[in-house]
């Protein structure tokens, strides 16, 4: 590198980080050789890095080889090829050395500042009789967890750097021989074509993967448990992980994810089938019970036995609203209670849940704003939501039940059945990486 190129390199670095307060541009001596050092002090432990560099330098007598040439041959460094590479390396948390003689530029792998949390127990999932470790925000750590769980030579990990302005690392993981080759090729093609797209969140990643923007059912399964990601890989799914995101995204999602929880396989088979049966019944209750309440109260009360019809009618005595308005208002209150309990700190969330579920429910019944039967229906439907396989599927059912309620209010029992049939038809049209959503297993020709 001549003096002109060296000067242009220094100007590029100073221009890129001129307004950055944590950027350090200083001088250092490495075995007597003077060099300029560039790094971000929020990402690089400078003292430990320099100690590591000096420890790797061979002990040369006076008049020995150039220290910078010795450093260039070390495993810690690589030669910089362009100003753009040097600037991006500094942003990535590397250290750039510029020798005083202007003969080259070296990029050094430094000792990073520890800014990631350690491996802890899962915060959003409750594993039963399973490993308790969970993913964190460091992609390398997450990949090492998967390596330990899936100890096979067929495990394939391909890393990508997405974004042009804001760079973000992502990893495509699958088990060769288990994953569908067509799905793998489609995912790789999407990631290759979308490497210039800035990905700030999961919606951006789904855009790169060409997933539908407005879909009531997620096309992926998210989990913070390495054991769940391991099961997904071994059953033929593709797992995508992003740096600074402590969850794995498993593609594709299928209908059995509503009742199939992977950690159930750590228990006796009979217990697993019992849990799945409970979740299937809960799915039916969560979808149909609110709509059925509207049908039996306002459209088709003749479907009830006379004693039950009279009991329901007496419970609504004095309620000033129609059944549909009564149900919608109560469901919206429950939705607000759920969101409040999720967003608030854990020390306050249970208190809000108790106030909303007990005190508020009792108050509205005594005030004759809703009926006793409606409280039972809403409570049963809400509990049924949270027995499903994943939180994402829970939200899907929470959304679609309002469609069922509207159809039931308009057309009675016929509308209830029609809305469920339309739900099945819509699921039948969904595919993710050419895998139908109504598949019971990702492996072709197999089911669980």
Tab-separated table of N, CA and C in Angstrom, residues 183-337:
chain	number	residue	atom	x	y	z
A	183	UNK	N	-37.169	-26.831	0.100
A	183	UNK	CA	-37.327	-25.774	1.101
A	183	UNK	C	-35.985	-25.119	1.422
A	184	UNK	N	-34.943	-25.933	1.521
A	184	UNK	CA	-33.617	-25.385	1.796
A	184	UNK	C	-33.167	-24.473	0.662
A	185	UNK	N	-33.383	-24.898	-0.570
A	185	UNK	CA	-32.954	-24.101	-1.716
A	185	UNK	C	-33.728	-22.786	-1.792
A	186	UNK	N	-35.029	-22.828	-1.510
A	186	UNK	CA	-35.823	-21.600	-1.525
A	186	UNK	C	-35.360	-20.633	-0.438
A	187	UNK	N	-35.074	-21.150	0.751
A	187	UNK	CA	-34.605	-20.282	1.834
A	187	UNK	C	-33.248	-19.678	1.505
A	188	UNK	N	-32.340	-20.477	0.964
A	188	UNK	CA	-31.024	-19.958	0.593
A	188	UNK	C	-31.133	-18.910	-0.504
A	189	UNK	N	-32.011	-19.154	-1.461
A	189	UNK	CA	-32.180	-18.194	-2.549
A	189	UNK	C	-32.722	-16.867	-2.027
A	190	UNK	N	-33.683	-16.920	-1.109
A	190	UNK	CA	-34.241	-15.687	-0.541
A	190	UNK	C	-33.184	-14.913	0.240
A	191	UNK	N	-32.370	-15.616	1.030
A	191	UNK	CA	-31.338	-14.935	1.808
A	191	UNK	C	-30.245	-14.372	0.910
A	192	UNK	N	-29.901	-15.081	-0.166
A	192	UNK	CA	-28.897	-14.562	-1.096
A	192	UNK	C	-29.384	-13.304	-1.806
A	193	UNK	N	-30.655	-13.315	-2.219
A	193	UNK	CA	-31.199	-12.166	-2.935
A	193	UNK	C	-31.464	-10.982	-2.006
A	194	UNK	N	-31.674	-11.227	-0.717
A	194	UNK	CA	-32.038	-10.148	0.201
A	194	UNK	C	-30.909	-9.670	1.084
A	195	UNK	N	-29.665	-9.938	0.702
A	195	UNK	CA	-28.551	-9.537	1.555
A	195	UNK	C	-28.373	-8.026	1.626
A	196	UNK	N	-28.900	-7.295	0.651
A	196	UNK	CA	-28.781	-5.837	0.676
A	196	UNK	C	-29.903	-5.177	1.471
A	197	UNK	N	-30.917	-5.943	1.871
A	197	UNK	CA	-32.055	-5.374	2.606
A	197	UNK	C	-31.693	-5.200	4.077
A	198	UNK	N	-32.032	-4.052	4.633
A	198	UNK	CA	-31.789	-3.787	6.056
A	198	UNK	C	-32.846	-4.514	6.880
A	199	UNK	N	-32.407	-5.356	7.782
A	199	UNK	CA	-33.295	-6.159	8.623
A	199	UNK	C	-33.161	-5.669	10.056
A	200	UNK	N	-34.190	-4.972	10.538
A	200	UNK	CA	-34.176	-4.453	11.895
A	200	UNK	C	-34.935	-5.359	12.859
A	201	UNK	N	-35.865	-6.152	12.344
A	201	UNK	CA	-36.717	-6.961	13.199
A	201	UNK	C	-37.178	-8.189	12.423
A	202	UNK	N	-38.061	-8.958	13.020
A	202	UNK	CA	-38.523	-10.198	12.405
A	202	UNK	C	-39.390	-9.919	11.182
A	203	UNK	N	-40.144	-8.828	11.193
A	203	UNK	CA	-40.932	-8.495	10.009
A	203	UNK	C	-40.028	-8.238	8.812
A	204	UNK	N	-38.887	-7.597	9.047
A	204	UNK	CA	-37.933	-7.404	7.959
A	204	UNK	C	-37.369	-8.720	7.463
A	205	UNK	N	-37.072	-9.644	8.373
A	205	UNK	CA	-36.565	-10.959	7.972
A	205	UNK	C	-37.617	-11.722	7.188
A	206	UNK	N	-38.872	-11.650	7.612
A	206	UNK	CA	-39.938	-12.327	6.873
A	206	UNK	C	-40.103	-11.733	5.479
A	207	UNK	N	-39.861	-10.415	5.339
A	207	UNK	CA	-39.892	-9.808	4.022
A	207	UNK	C	-38.785	-10.341	3.129
A	208	UNK	N	-37.598	-10.529	3.695
A	208	UNK	CA	-36.496	-11.112	2.925
A	208	UNK	C	-36.830	-12.533	2.501
A	209	UNK	N	-37.487	-13.293	3.375
A	209	UNK	CA	-37.854	-14.676	3.076
A	209	UNK	C	-39.120	-14.786	2.235
A	210	UNK	N	-39.695	-13.640	1.845
A	210	UNK	CA	-40.875	-13.583	0.975
A	210	UNK	C	-42.078	-14.293	1.595
A	211	UNK	N	-42.269	-14.057	2.899
A	211	UNK	CA	-43.432	-14.590	3.591
A	211	UNK	C	-44.574	-13.587	3.515
A	212	UNK	N	-45.825	-14.038	3.555
A	212	UNK	CA	-46.969	-13.121	3.460
A	212	UNK	C	-46.985	-12.112	4.605
A	213	UNK	N	-47.298	-10.874	4.276
A	213	UNK	CA	-47.282	-9.807	5.270
A	213	UNK	C	-48.496	-9.857	6.190
A	214	UNK	N	-49.689	-10.138	5.628
A	214	UNK	CA	-50.916	-10.145	6.417
A	214	UNK	C	-51.475	-11.564	6.420
A	215	UNK	N	-51.003	-12.329	7.364
A	215	UNK	CA	-51.437	-13.719	7.499
A	215	UNK	C	-51.808	-13.947	8.954
A	216	UNK	N	-53.040	-14.416	9.228
A	216	UNK	CA	-53.432	-14.592	10.632
A	216	UNK	C	-52.687	-15.709	11.342
A	217	UNK	N	-52.041	-16.584	10.584
A	217	UNK	CA	-51.316	-17.691	11.189
A	217	UNK	C	-49.834	-17.559	10.856
A	218	UNK	N	-48.968	-17.664	11.851
A	218	UNK	CA	-47.531	-17.501	11.596
A	218	UNK	C	-47.001	-18.636	10.743
A	219	UNK	N	-46.044	-18.306	9.879
A	219	UNK	CA	-45.408	-19.315	9.029
A	219	UNK	C	-44.152	-19.889	9.673
A	220	UNK	N	-43.902	-19.535	10.910
A	220	UNK	CA	-42.724	-20.031	11.620
A	220	UNK	C	-43.095	-20.311	13.070
A	221	UNK	N	-42.227	-21.058	13.741
A	221	UNK	CA	-42.384	-21.346	15.166
A	221	UNK	C	-41.181	-20.750	15.881
A	222	UNK	N	-41.418	-19.865	16.814
A	222	UNK	CA	-40.323	-19.245	17.560
A	222	UNK	C	-40.158	-19.941	18.908
A	223	UNK	N	-38.910	-20.045	19.353
A	223	UNK	CA	-38.621	-20.673	20.636
A	223	UNK	C	-37.292	-20.164	21.151
A	224	UNK	N	-37.173	-20.048	22.460
A	224	UNK	CA	-35.893	-19.684	23.067
A	224	UNK	C	-35.189	-20.885	23.676
A	225	UNK	N	-35.710	-22.096	23.412
A	225	UNK	CA	-35.133	-23.311	23.965
A	225	UNK	C	-34.302	-24.036	22.914
A	226	UNK	N	-33.032	-24.285	23.160
A	226	UNK	CA	-32.240	-25.075	22.214
A	226	UNK	C	-32.789	-26.483	22.009
A	227	UNK	N	-33.408	-27.062	23.038
A	227	UNK	CA	-33.979	-28.401	22.887
A	227	UNK	C	-35.121	-28.410	21.887
A	228	UNK	N	-35.933	-27.359	21.868
A	228	UNK	CA	-37.007	-27.280	20.879
A	228	UNK	C	-36.448	-27.097	19.474
A	229	UNK	N	-35.425	-26.257	19.335
A	229	UNK	CA	-34.786	-26.093	18.031
A	229	UNK	C	-34.173	-27.398	17.555
A	230	UNK	N	-33.625	-28.183	18.462
A	230	UNK	CA	-33.057	-29.477	18.097
A	230	UNK	C	-34.129	-30.411	17.539
A	231	UNK	N	-35.285	-30.471	18.202
A	231	UNK	CA	-36.369	-31.313	17.710
A	231	UNK	C	-36.844	-30.852	16.330
A	232	UNK	N	-36.932	-29.541	16.136
A	232	UNK	CA	-37.350	-29.026	14.837
A	232	UNK	C	-36.355	-29.403	13.744
A	233	UNK	N	-35.079	-29.323	14.042
A	233	UNK	CA	-34.065	-29.685	13.048
A	233	UNK	C	-34.136	-31.164	12.691
A	234	UNK	N	-34.312	-32.007	13.682
A	234	UNK	CA	-34.311	-33.442	13.438
A	234	UNK	C	-35.582	-33.912	12.750
A	235	UNK	N	-36.632	-33.117	12.802
A	235	UNK	CA	-37.834	-33.504	12.069
A	235	UNK	C	-37.917	-32.857	10.692
A	236	UNK	N	-36.831	-32.181	10.281
A	236	UNK	CA	-36.745	-31.709	8.912
A	236	UNK	C	-37.041	-30.247	8.693
A	237	UNK	N	-37.104	-29.456	9.739
A	237	UNK	CA	-37.370	-28.028	9.552
A	237	UNK	C	-36.067	-27.247	9.368
A	238	UNK	N	-36.242	-26.031	8.888
A	238	UNK	CA	-35.128	-25.092	8.733
A	238	UNK	C	-35.191	-24.103	9.892
A	239	UNK	N	-34.070	-23.874	10.529
A	239	UNK	CA	-33.997	-22.936	11.657
A	239	UNK	C	-33.159	-21.736	11.228
A	240	UNK	N	-33.689	-20.550	11.458
A	240	UNK	CA	-32.985	-19.303	11.165
A	240	UNK	C	-32.812	-18.543	12.473
A	241	UNK	N	-31.585	-18.102	12.715
A	241	UNK	CA	-31.281	-17.328	13.909
A	241	UNK	C	-30.627	-16.022	13.496
A	242	UNK	N	-30.887	-14.975	14.281
A	242	UNK	CA	-30.332	-13.661	14.024
A	242	UNK	C	-29.514	-13.206	15.219
A	243	UNK	N	-28.479	-12.445	14.925
A	243	UNK	CA	-27.674	-11.870	15.994
A	243	UNK	C	-28.501	-10.859	16.779
A	244	UNK	N	-28.296	-10.812	18.081
A	244	UNK	CA	-29.025	-9.919	18.989
A	244	UNK	C	-30.519	-10.238	19.058
A	245	UNK	N	-30.866	-11.508	18.817
A	245	UNK	CA	-32.261	-11.946	18.945
A	245	UNK	C	-32.249	-13.337	19.563
A	246	UNK	N	-32.699	-13.472	20.809
A	246	UNK	CA	-32.526	-14.730	21.544
A	246	UNK	C	-33.604	-15.773	21.280
A	247	UNK	N	-34.055	-15.877	20.053
A	247	UNK	CA	-35.063	-16.864	19.697
A	247	UNK	C	-34.672	-17.523	18.379
A	248	UNK	N	-35.030	-18.778	18.242
A	248	UNK	CA	-34.871	-19.474	16.971
A	248	UNK	C	-36.191	-19.424	16.218
A	249	UNK	N	-36.107	-19.300	14.898
A	249	UNK	CA	-37.279	-19.278	14.030
A	249	UNK	C	-37.237	-20.520	13.166
A	250	UNK	N	-38.197	-21.412	13.361
A	250	UNK	CA	-38.230	-22.680	12.644
A	250	UNK	C	-39.276	-22.624	11.544
A	251	UNK	N	-38.851	-22.924	10.320
A	251	UNK	CA	-39.731	-22.925	9.165
A	251	UNK	C	-39.831	-24.347	8.617
A	252	UNK	N	-40.980	-24.761	8.131
A	252	UNK	CA	-42.259	-24.058	8.136
A	252	UNK	C	-43.094	-24.404	9.367
A	253	UNK	N	-44.098	-23.585	9.618
A	253	UNK	CA	-45.082	-23.901	10.642
A	253	UNK	C	-46.201	-24.733	10.031
A	254	UNK	N	-46.704	-25.696	10.780
A	254	UNK	CA	-47.784	-26.554	10.300
A	254	UNK	C	-48.888	-26.601	11.358
A	255	UNK	N	-50.018	-27.187	10.986
A	255	UNK	CA	-51.195	-27.133	11.843
A	255	UNK	C	-50.977	-27.902	13.140
A	256	UNK	N	-50.148	-28.938	13.135
A	256	UNK	CA	-49.935	-29.712	14.360
A	256	UNK	C	-49.190	-28.929	15.430
A	257	UNK	N	-48.631	-27.772	15.084
A	257	UNK	CA	-47.965	-26.946	16.095
A	257	UNK	C	-48.952	-26.409	17.122
A	258	UNK	N	-50.240	-26.442	16.813
A	258	UNK	CA	-51.233	-26.006	17.793
A	258	UNK	C	-51.241	-26.920	19.018
A	259	UNK	N	-51.009	-28.194	18.823
A	259	UNK	CA	-51.101	-29.124	19.943
A	259	UNK	C	-49.820	-29.927	20.188
A	260	UNK	N	-48.838	-29.799	19.321
A	260	UNK	CA	-47.633	-30.605	19.429
A	260	UNK	C	-46.508	-29.775	20.046
A	261	UNK	N	-46.210	-30.004	21.314
A	261	UNK	CA	-45.108	-29.343	22.013
A	261	UNK	C	-43.938	-30.324	22.086
A	262	UNK	N	-42.780	-29.900	21.594
A	262	UNK	CA	-41.659	-30.826	21.430
A	262	UNK	C	-41.140	-31.373	22.757
A	263	UNK	N	-41.179	-30.573	23.807
A	263	UNK	CA	-40.663	-31.047	25.089
A	263	UNK	C	-41.551	-32.121	25.712
A	264	UNK	N	-42.753	-32.347	25.181
A	264	UNK	CA	-43.595	-33.425	25.680
A	264	UNK	C	-42.973	-34.794	25.432
A	265	UNK	N	-42.051	-34.871	24.465
A	265	UNK	CA	-41.438	-36.159	24.143
A	265	UNK	C	-40.488	-36.642	25.226
A	266	UNK	N	-40.209	-35.795	26.203
A	266	UNK	CA	-39.383	-36.218	27.330
A	266	UNK	C	-40.196	-36.907	28.408
A	267	UNK	N	-41.457	-37.170	28.150
A	267	UNK	CA	-42.336	-37.844	29.086
A	267	UNK	C	-42.906	-39.106	28.440
A	268	UNK	N	-43.531	-39.989	29.216
A	268	UNK	CA	-44.098	-41.211	28.627
A	268	UNK	C	-45.069	-40.910	27.495
A	269	UNK	N	-45.129	-41.816	26.530
A	269	UNK	CA	-45.928	-41.585	25.332
A	269	UNK	C	-47.406	-41.383	25.651
A	270	UNK	N	-47.915	-42.124	26.621
A	270	UNK	CA	-49.322	-41.970	26.983
A	270	UNK	C	-49.596	-40.558	27.483
A	271	UNK	N	-48.682	-40.000	28.275
A	271	UNK	CA	-48.845	-38.632	28.766
A	271	UNK	C	-48.829	-37.639	27.601
A	272	UNK	N	-47.953	-37.890	26.641
A	272	UNK	CA	-47.869	-37.006	25.476
A	272	UNK	C	-49.190	-36.960	24.726
A	273	UNK	N	-49.799	-38.126	24.513
A	273	UNK	CA	-51.083	-38.165	23.817
A	273	UNK	C	-52.180	-37.474	24.622
A	274	UNK	N	-52.119	-37.594	25.950
A	274	UNK	CA	-53.104	-36.915	26.795
A	274	UNK	C	-52.981	-35.405	26.647
A	275	UNK	N	-51.744	-34.892	26.694
A	275	UNK	CA	-51.547	-33.451	26.553
A	275	UNK	C	-52.049	-32.962	25.199
A	276	UNK	N	-51.769	-33.724	24.153
A	276	UNK	CA	-52.202	-33.307	22.818
A	276	UNK	C	-53.721	-33.309	22.707
A	277	UNK	N	-54.366	-34.303	23.305
A	277	UNK	CA	-55.825	-34.333	23.266
A	277	UNK	C	-56.416	-33.121	23.989
A	278	UNK	N	-55.821	-32.752	25.134
A	278	UNK	CA	-56.313	-31.579	25.859
A	278	UNK	C	-56.165	-30.326	24.999
A	279	UNK	N	-55.048	-30.198	24.289
A	279	UNK	CA	-54.836	-29.007	23.460
A	279	UNK	C	-55.782	-28.980	22.266
A	280	UNK	N	-56.101	-30.141	21.703
A	280	UNK	CA	-57.044	-30.168	20.584
A	280	UNK	C	-58.429	-29.735	21.055
A	281	UNK	N	-58.855	-30.246	22.203
A	281	UNK	CA	-60.140	-29.819	22.765
A	281	UNK	C	-60.114	-28.325	23.082
A	282	UNK	N	-58.993	-27.835	23.606
A	282	UNK	CA	-58.876	-26.405	23.907
A	282	UNK	C	-58.946	-25.565	22.640
A	283	UNK	N	-58.365	-26.046	21.565
A	283	UNK	CA	-58.445	-25.322	20.293
A	283	UNK	C	-59.892	-25.182	19.839
A	284	UNK	N	-60.659	-26.265	19.944
A	284	UNK	CA	-62.073	-26.212	19.545
A	284	UNK	C	-62.855	-25.261	20.442
A	285	UNK	N	-62.580	-25.323	21.749
A	285	UNK	CA	-63.287	-24.447	22.688
A	285	UNK	C	-62.938	-22.984	22.427
A	286	UNK	N	-61.660	-22.692	22.223
A	286	UNK	CA	-61.239	-21.303	22.035
A	286	UNK	C	-61.840	-20.695	20.777
A	287	UNK	N	-61.996	-21.492	19.725
A	287	UNK	CA	-62.525	-20.969	18.467
A	287	UNK	C	-64.038	-20.834	18.509
A	288	UNK	N	-64.724	-21.846	19.040
A	288	UNK	CA	-66.172	-21.932	18.858
A	288	UNK	C	-67.011	-21.448	20.032
A	289	UNK	N	-66.497	-21.473	21.250
A	289	UNK	CA	-67.360	-21.184	22.402
A	289	UNK	C	-67.937	-19.771	22.403
A	290	UNK	N	-67.151	-18.702	22.154
A	290	UNK	CA	-67.792	-17.370	22.116
A	290	UNK	C	-68.871	-17.256	21.044
A	291	UNK	N	-68.601	-17.810	19.847
A	291	UNK	CA	-69.623	-17.772	18.803
A	291	UNK	C	-70.840	-18.590	19.169
A	292	UNK	N	-70.623	-19.729	19.821
A	292	UNK	CA	-71.758	-20.564	20.236
A	292	UNK	C	-72.615	-19.859	21.273
A	293	UNK	N	-72.010	-19.053	22.128
A	293	UNK	CA	-72.786	-18.290	23.112
A	293	UNK	C	-73.726	-17.312	22.415
A	294	UNK	N	-73.233	-16.656	21.371
A	294	UNK	CA	-74.085	-15.732	20.614
A	294	UNK	C	-75.212	-16.480	19.926
A	295	UNK	N	-74.893	-17.630	19.346
A	295	UNK	CA	-75.910	-18.418	18.627
A	295	UNK	C	-77.032	-18.831	19.563
A	296	UNK	N	-76.692	-19.361	20.719
A	296	UNK	CA	-77.693	-19.921	21.618
A	296	UNK	C	-78.471	-18.854	22.373
A	297	UNK	N	-77.981	-17.627	22.389
A	297	UNK	CA	-78.685	-16.563	23.106
A	297	UNK	C	-79.548	-15.698	22.213
A	298	UNK	N	-79.089	-15.419	20.993
A	298	UNK	CA	-79.797	-14.415	20.202
A	298	UNK	C	-80.312	-14.920	18.868
A	299	UNK	N	-79.795	-16.000	18.325
A	299	UNK	CA	-80.195	-16.425	16.985
A	299	UNK	C	-80.944	-17.747	17.007
A	300	UNK	N	-80.365	-18.750	17.628
A	300	UNK	CA	-80.982	-20.081	17.640
A	300	UNK	C	-81.135	-20.609	19.062
A	301	UNK	N	-81.928	-19.952	19.913
A	301	UNK	CA	-82.110	-20.458	21.290
A	301	UNK	C	-82.885	-21.760	21.334
A	302	UNK	N	-83.585	-22.118	20.252
A	302	UNK	CA	-84.355	-23.348	20.243
A	302	UNK	C	-83.477	-24.597	20.281
A	303	UNK	N	-82.166	-24.422	20.083
A	303	UNK	CA	-81.258	-25.565	20.143
A	303	UNK	C	-81.027	-26.041	21.572
A	304	UNK	N	-81.362	-25.213	22.560
A	304	UNK	CA	-81.157	-25.559	23.965
A	304	UNK	C	-82.378	-26.263	24.540
A	305	UNK	N	-82.157	-27.051	25.557
A	305	UNK	CA	-83.274	-27.581	26.340
A	305	UNK	C	-83.971	-26.423	27.047
A	306	UNK	N	-85.228	-26.570	27.293
A	306	UNK	CA	-86.026	-25.465	27.807
A	306	UNK	C	-85.522	-25.000	29.172
A	307	UNK	N	-85.067	-25.958	30.013
A	307	UNK	CA	-84.590	-25.567	31.340
A	307	UNK	C	-83.327	-24.692	31.233
A	308	UNK	N	-82.391	-25.089	30.343
A	308	UNK	CA	-81.162	-24.319	30.184
A	308	UNK	C	-81.438	-22.972	29.533
A	309	UNK	N	-82.368	-22.939	28.573
A	309	UNK	CA	-82.716	-21.682	27.920
A	309	UNK	C	-83.307	-20.695	28.917
A	310	UNK	N	-84.158	-21.182	29.804
A	310	UNK	CA	-84.752	-20.311	30.816
A	310	UNK	C	-83.683	-19.810	31.786
A	311	UNK	N	-82.737	-20.690	32.147
A	311	UNK	CA	-81.671	-20.291	33.072
A	311	UNK	C	-80.801	-19.201	32.463
A	312	UNK	N	-80.450	-19.336	31.187
A	312	UNK	CA	-79.635	-18.321	30.522
A	312	UNK	C	-80.402	-17.014	30.393
A	313	UNK	N	-81.685	-17.112	30.078
A	313	UNK	CA	-82.499	-15.901	29.955
A	313	UNK	C	-82.592	-15.169	31.285
A	314	UNK	N	-82.762	-15.913	32.377
A	314	UNK	CA	-82.830	-15.276	33.697
A	314	UNK	C	-81.507	-14.613	34.066
A	315	UNK	N	-80.380	-15.211	33.641
A	315	UNK	CA	-79.085	-14.624	33.975
A	315	UNK	C	-78.859	-13.305	33.250
A	316	UNK	N	-79.531	-13.118	32.115
A	316	UNK	CA	-79.378	-11.872	31.356
A	316	UNK	C	-80.433	-10.839	31.723
A	317	UNK	N	-81.249	-11.134	32.698
A	317	UNK	CA	-82.287	-10.181	33.091
A	317	UNK	C	-81.653	-8.906	33.621
A	318	UNK	N	-82.014	-7.791	33.061
A	318	UNK	CA	-81.484	-6.502	33.475
A	318	UNK	C	-80.258	-6.057	32.715
A	319	UNK	N	-79.662	-6.907	31.869
A	319	UNK	CA	-78.490	-6.519	31.080
A	319	UNK	C	-78.945	-5.586	29.962
A	320	UNK	N	-78.409	-4.371	29.840
A	320	UNK	CA	-78.945	-3.384	28.891
A	320	UNK	C	-78.446	-3.551	27.454
A	321	UNK	N	-77.531	-4.455	27.195
A	321	UNK	CA	-76.927	-4.541	25.875
A	321	UNK	C	-77.364	-5.821	25.166
A	322	UNK	N	-77.356	-5.796	23.843
A	322	UNK	CA	-77.566	-7.044	23.105
A	322	UNK	C	-76.427	-8.026	23.374
A	323	UNK	N	-76.645	-9.289	23.026
A	323	UNK	CA	-75.665	-10.336	23.330
A	323	UNK	C	-74.336	-10.051	22.639
A	324	UNK	N	-74.378	-9.625	21.376
A	324	UNK	CA	-73.143	-9.382	20.629
A	324	UNK	C	-72.311	-8.276	21.274
A	325	UNK	N	-72.961	-7.159	21.622
A	325	UNK	CA	-72.237	-6.047	22.253
A	325	UNK	C	-71.703	-6.464	23.612
A	326	UNK	N	-72.498	-7.195	24.364
A	326	UNK	CA	-72.083	-7.673	25.686
A	326	UNK	C	-70.829	-8.536	25.576
A	327	UNK	N	-70.827	-9.457	24.617
A	327	UNK	CA	-69.690	-10.362	24.453
A	327	UNK	C	-68.442	-9.610	23.985
A	328	UNK	N	-68.600	-8.721	23.006
A	328	UNK	CA	-67.448	-7.984	22.468
A	328	UNK	C	-66.810	-7.118	23.551
A	329	UNK	N	-67.617	-6.426	24.341
A	329	UNK	CA	-67.078	-5.568	25.393
A	329	UNK	C	-66.303	-6.381	26.424
A	330	UNK	N	-66.855	-7.532	26.807
A	330	UNK	CA	-66.177	-8.351	27.812
A	330	UNK	C	-64.881	-8.932	27.255
A	331	UNK	N	-64.870	-9.344	25.996
A	331	UNK	CA	-63.648	-9.880	25.395
A	331	UNK	C	-62.570	-8.812	25.278
A	332	UNK	N	-62.978	-7.584	24.952
A	332	UNK	CA	-61.995	-6.501	24.867
A	332	UNK	C	-61.376	-6.203	26.223
A	333	UNK	N	-62.184	-6.278	27.282
A	333	UNK	CA	-61.634	-6.076	28.626
A	333	UNK	C	-60.616	-7.166	28.948
A	334	UNK	N	-60.934	-8.410	28.596
A	334	UNK	CA	-60.006	-9.516	28.844
A	334	UNK	C	-58.728	-9.337	28.030
A	335	UNK	N	-58.869	-8.872	26.781
A	335	UNK	CA	-57.674	-8.635	25.959
A	335	UNK	C	-56.776	-7.578	26.606
A	336	UNK	N	-57.379	-6.545	27.161
A	336	UNK	CA	-56.580	-5.517	27.828
A	336	UNK	C	-55.900	-6.066	29.077
A	337	UNK	N	-56.591	-6.924	29.807
A	337	UNK	CA	-55.988	-7.528	30.997
A	337	UNK	C	-54.802	-8.405	30.595
